[in-house]
PDB file of C-alpha atoms in Angstrom:
ATOM      1  CA  MET Y   1     108.115  72.808  69.455  1.00 51.00           C
ATOM      2  CA  LEU Y   2     107.138  73.710  73.070  1.00 54.00           C
ATOM      3  CA  LEU Y   3     110.837  74.224  73.658  1.00 57.00           C
ATOM      4  CA  ALA Y   4     111.237  76.875  71.007  1.00 58.00           C
ATOM      5  CA  GLY Y   5     109.504  79.633  73.052  1.00 61.00           C
ATOM      6  CA  CYS Y   6     111.730  79.165  76.221  1.00 67.00           C
ATOM      7  CA  GLN Y   7     114.499  81.555  77.011  1.00 73.00           C
ATOM      8  CA  ASP Y   8     117.191  81.683  79.411  1.00 74.00           C
ATOM      9  CA  PRO Y   9     116.490  83.641  82.554  1.00 75.00           C
ATOM     10  CA  PRO Y  10     117.956  87.138  82.581  1.00 77.00           C
ATOM     11  CA  SER Y  11     121.438  87.186  84.112  1.00 82.00           C
ATOM     12  CA  THR Y  12     121.723  89.141  87.337  1.00 85.00           C
ATOM     13  CA  PRO Y  13     124.896  90.953  88.410  1.00 82.00           C
ATOM     14  CA  ALA Y  14     126.774  89.818  91.505  1.00 83.00           C
ATOM     15  CA  LEU Y  15     125.574  91.955  94.340  1.00 84.00           C
ATOM     16  CA  VAL Y  16     129.254  92.896  95.120  1.00 80.00           C
ATOM     17  CA  ASP Y  17     129.401  94.569  91.815  1.00 81.00           C
ATOM     18  CA  LEU Y  18     126.554  96.942  92.763  1.00 85.00           C
ATOM     19  CA  VAL Y  19     128.483  98.445  95.814  1.00 83.00           C
ATOM     20  CA  ASN Y  20     130.199 101.713  95.394  1.00 84.00           C
ATOM     21  CA  PRO Y  21     132.648 102.122  98.413  1.00 82.00           C
ATOM     22  CA  LEU Y  22     133.218 105.772  97.643  1.00 83.00           C
ATOM     23  CA  ILE Y  23     129.624 106.829  98.648  1.00 85.00           C
ATOM     24  CA  GLY Y  24     129.836 108.803 101.755  1.00 83.00           C
ATOM     25  CA  THR Y  25     133.483 109.916 101.328  1.00 83.00           C
ATOM     26  CA  ASP Y  26     132.854 113.381 100.672  1.00 80.00           C
ATOM     27  CA  SER Y  27     132.911 114.561 104.269  1.00 76.00           C
ATOM     28  CA  GLU Y  28     134.674 117.413 106.293  1.00 74.00           C
ATOM     29  CA  TYR Y  29     134.334 118.789 109.782  1.00 73.00           C
ATOM     30  CA  ALA Y  30     131.962 121.691 108.707  1.00 76.00           C
ATOM     31  CA  PHE Y  31     129.447 119.265 107.027  1.00 74.00           C
ATOM     32  CA  SER Y  32     129.144 115.425 106.806  1.00 74.00           C
ATOM     33  CA  HIS Y  33     128.154 113.725 103.791  1.00 75.00           C
ATOM     34  CA  GLY Y  34     128.545 110.188 105.346  1.00 78.00           C
ATOM     35  CA  ASN Y  35     131.898 110.161 107.330  1.00 80.00           C
ATOM     36  CA  THR Y  36     133.154 107.057 105.675  1.00 81.00           C
ATOM     37  CA  TYR Y  37     136.357 105.944 103.912  1.00 82.00           C
ATOM     38  CA  PRO Y  38     136.945 103.326 101.197  1.00 83.00           C
ATOM     39  CA  ALA Y  39     138.453 100.631 103.691  1.00 81.00           C
ATOM     40  CA  VAL Y  40     139.924  97.381 102.271  1.00 81.00           C
ATOM     41  CA  ALA Y  41     139.964  94.839 104.798  1.00 80.00           C
ATOM     42  CA  LEU Y  42     138.951  91.028 105.856  1.00 79.00           C
ATOM     43  CA  PRO Y  43     135.688  90.563 107.456  1.00 79.00           C
ATOM     44  CA  PHE Y  44     136.150  91.449 111.054  1.00 81.00           C
ATOM     45  CA  GLY Y  45     139.451  92.381 110.260  1.00 80.00           C
ATOM     46  CA  MET Y  46     141.617  94.321 112.896  1.00 84.00           C
ATOM     47  CA  THR Y  47     143.247  96.713 110.409  1.00 86.00           C
ATOM     48  CA  SER Y  48     141.880  98.364 107.362  1.00 85.00           C
ATOM     49  CA  TRP Y  49     143.786  99.911 104.548  1.00 86.00           C
ATOM     50  CA  THR Y  50     142.595 103.135 102.769  1.00 85.00           C
ATOM     51  CA  PRO Y  51     144.304 105.830 100.708  1.00 86.00           C
ATOM     52  CA  GLN Y  52     145.115 108.852 102.672  1.00 88.00           C
ATOM     53  CA  THR Y  53     144.150 111.928 100.845  1.00 87.00           C
ATOM     54  CA  GLY Y  54     143.357 114.107 103.984  1.00 81.00           C
ATOM     55  CA  LYS Y  55     145.650 116.116 106.124  1.00 78.00           C
ATOM     56  CA  ARG Y  56     148.095 114.401 108.538  1.00 71.00           C
ATOM     57  CA  PHE Y  57     146.328 114.561 111.836  1.00 71.00           C
ATOM     58  CA  SER Y  58     142.544 114.966 110.250  1.00 75.00           C
ATOM     59  CA  ALA Y  59     139.946 112.499 111.318  1.00 75.00           C
ATOM     60  CA  TRP Y  60     138.812 112.523 107.631  1.00 82.00           C
ATOM     61  CA  ILE Y  61     141.620 110.198 106.266  1.00 85.00           C
ATOM     62  CA  TYR Y  62     139.942 110.194 102.781  1.00 85.00           C
ATOM     63  CA  GLN Y  63     138.383 113.106 101.373  1.00 84.00           C
ATOM     64  CA  HIS Y  64     136.811 112.514  97.726  1.00 83.00           C
ATOM     65  CA  ASP Y  65     137.237 116.017  96.322  1.00 84.00           C
ATOM     66  CA  VAL Y  66     141.105 115.776  97.065  1.00 87.00           C
ATOM     67  CA  ASN Y  67     142.962 114.786  93.904  1.00 87.00           C
ATOM     68  CA  SER Y  68     146.144 114.026  95.693  1.00 88.00           C
ATOM     69  CA  ILE Y  69     147.502 111.267  97.891  1.00 87.00           C
ATOM     70  CA  VAL Y  70     150.057 111.122 100.875  1.00 87.00           C
ATOM     71  CA  GLY Y  71     150.130 107.425 101.271  1.00 86.00           C
ATOM     72  CA  PHE Y  72     148.168 104.274 102.058  1.00 86.00           C
ATOM     73  CA  ARG Y  73     147.172 104.238 105.664  1.00 88.00           C
ATOM     74  CA  ALA Y  74     146.913 101.167 108.000  1.00 89.00           C
ATOM     75  CA  THR Y  75     143.898 102.458 110.334  1.00 87.00           C
ATOM     76  CA  HIS Y  76     141.803 101.232 113.137  1.00 85.00           C
ATOM     77  CA  GLN Y  77     139.393 103.917 112.773  1.00 82.00           C
ATOM     78  CA  ALA Y  78     135.652 102.815 112.967  1.00 77.00           C
ATOM     79  CA  SER Y  79     134.365 106.455 112.896  1.00 73.00           C
ATOM     80  CA  VAL Y  80     135.791 109.832 112.657  1.00 71.00           C
ATOM     81  CA  TRP Y  81     134.205 110.767 116.012  1.00 72.00           C
ATOM     82  CA  ARG Y  82     136.131 107.976 117.486  1.00 76.00           C
ATOM     83  CA  GLY Y  83     139.572 108.979 116.283  1.00 74.00           C
ATOM     84  CA  ASP Y  84     142.273 106.687 115.185  1.00 79.00           C
ATOM     85  CA  TYR Y  85     145.045 104.898 117.042  1.00 79.00           C
ATOM     86  CA  GLY Y  86     148.254 103.090 115.940  1.00 80.00           C
ATOM     87  CA  GLN Y  87     147.914 104.059 112.364  1.00 85.00           C
ATOM     88  CA  PHE Y  88     150.664 104.688 109.970  1.00 86.00           C
ATOM     89  CA  SER Y  89     150.828 105.441 106.384  1.00 84.00           C
ATOM     90  CA  LEU Y  90     153.043 103.802 103.587  1.00 83.00           C
ATOM     91  CA  MET Y  91     153.899 105.696 100.168  1.00 82.00           C
ATOM     92  CA  PRO Y  92     155.410 104.065  97.341  1.00 78.00           C
ATOM     93  CA  MET Y  93     158.008 106.619  95.942  1.00 76.00           C
ATOM     94  CA  SER Y  94     161.453 107.073  94.397  1.00 76.00           C
ATOM     95  CA  GLY Y  95     164.111 109.619  94.917  1.00 80.00           C
ATOM     96  CA  GLU Y  96     165.082 111.590  98.030  1.00 84.00           C
ATOM     97  CA  LEU Y  97     163.164 110.643 101.033  1.00 82.00           C
ATOM     98  CA  SER Y  98     161.643 113.383 103.149  1.00 81.00           C
ATOM     99  CA  PRO Y  99     159.957 113.074 106.672  1.00 80.00           C
ATOM    100  CA  ASP Y 100     157.385 115.772 105.736  1.00 83.00           C
ATOM    101  CA  VAL Y 101     154.264 114.132 104.681  1.00 81.00           C
ATOM    102  CA  GLU Y 102     153.353 116.934 102.331  1.00 83.00           C
ATOM    103  CA  ASP Y 103     156.618 116.327 100.257  1.00 83.00           C
ATOM    104  CA  ARG Y 104     155.333 112.891  99.535  1.00 83.00           C
ATOM    105  CA  ARG Y 105     152.047 114.234  98.081  1.00 86.00           C
ATOM    106  CA  THR Y 106     151.268 113.171  94.715  1.00 85.00           C
ATOM    107  CA  THR Y 107     148.353 113.746  92.261  1.00 85.00           C
ATOM    108  CA  PHE Y 108     146.189 110.924  90.911  1.00 81.00           C
ATOM    109  CA  SER Y 109     143.507 110.767  88.231  1.00 78.00           C
ATOM    110  CA  ARG Y 110     139.878 110.367  89.440  1.00 77.00           C
ATOM    111  CA  GLU Y 111     139.345 108.668  85.783  1.00 77.00           C
ATOM    112  CA  ARG Y 112     141.869 106.016  86.576  1.00 75.00           C
ATOM    113  CA  GLU Y 113     140.620 105.485  90.258  1.00 75.00           C
ATOM    114  CA  ALA Y 114     139.023 102.069  90.896  1.00 74.00           C
ATOM    115  CA  ALA Y 115     137.159 101.111  94.133  1.00 77.00           C
ATOM    116  CA  SER Y 116     135.240  97.842  94.910  1.00 75.00           C
ATOM    117  CA  PRO Y 117     134.602  95.887  98.140  1.00 73.00           C
ATOM    118  CA  PRO Y 118     137.455  93.615  97.571  1.00 67.00           C
ATOM    119  CA  SER Y 119     140.204  96.048  96.492  1.00 66.00           C
ATOM    120  CA  THR Y 120     140.940  99.692  95.886  1.00 61.00           C
ATOM    121  CA  GLY Y 121     143.597 101.041  93.309  1.00 56.00           C
ATOM    122  CA  ARG Y 122     145.022 104.557  92.380  1.00 55.00           C
ATOM    123  CA  THR Y 123     147.055 105.293  89.329  1.00 50.00           C
ATOM    124  CA  SER Y 124     149.360 108.366  90.278  1.00 51.00           C
ATOM    125  CA  THR Y 125     150.460 110.736  87.809  1.00 51.00           C
ATOM    126  CA  SER Y 126     153.991 110.752  89.147  1.00 54.00           C
ATOM    127  CA  THR Y 127     154.635 107.430  90.618  1.00 54.00           C
ATOM    128  CA  THR Y 128     152.954 104.120  89.783  1.00 57.00           C
ATOM    129  CA  SER Y 129     149.760 102.313  90.177  1.00 62.00           C
ATOM    130  CA  THR Y 130     149.039 100.593  93.367  1.00 63.00           C
ATOM    131  CA  TRP Y 131     146.358  98.152  94.363  1.00 61.00           C
ATOM    132  CA  ARG Y 132     145.371  97.106  97.873  1.00 62.00           C
ATOM    133  CA  CYS Y 133     143.273  93.990  98.672  1.00 62.00           C
ATOM    134  CA  PRO Y 134     143.003  91.912 101.681  1.00 63.00           C
ATOM    135  CA  ARG Y 135     144.451  88.428 101.819  1.00 61.00           C
ATOM    136  CA  PRO Y 136     143.868  85.868 104.729  1.00 56.00           C
TER     137      PRO Y 136
END
């Protein structure tokens, strides 16, 4: 009879599910809103992967208000103020290849964008879905 009043403790979400990696990504040179980018990397990893929505030589690799992407960038950039080195960008595409990065720019849907600490994904309107997640 005493057990009838007992309840299971409320379930709590995993802390990693409460993290939003897009917070602080709406930055530009004129005004900073965090100066971060949604990086995917192993803990203490040497290289991070991030979608590149910013201009080619911009320190702001990812800008949240831009709904197009030019590639997925391998970066070592710890801060926009420190710059980057040894970076390169990959872009899944088909058709004629072009050396001009703006020719590869494609739009994607914010509604179909997903970002969490262990992975990031974008669904392009003209190419394919892509996901990035670190592996040891």
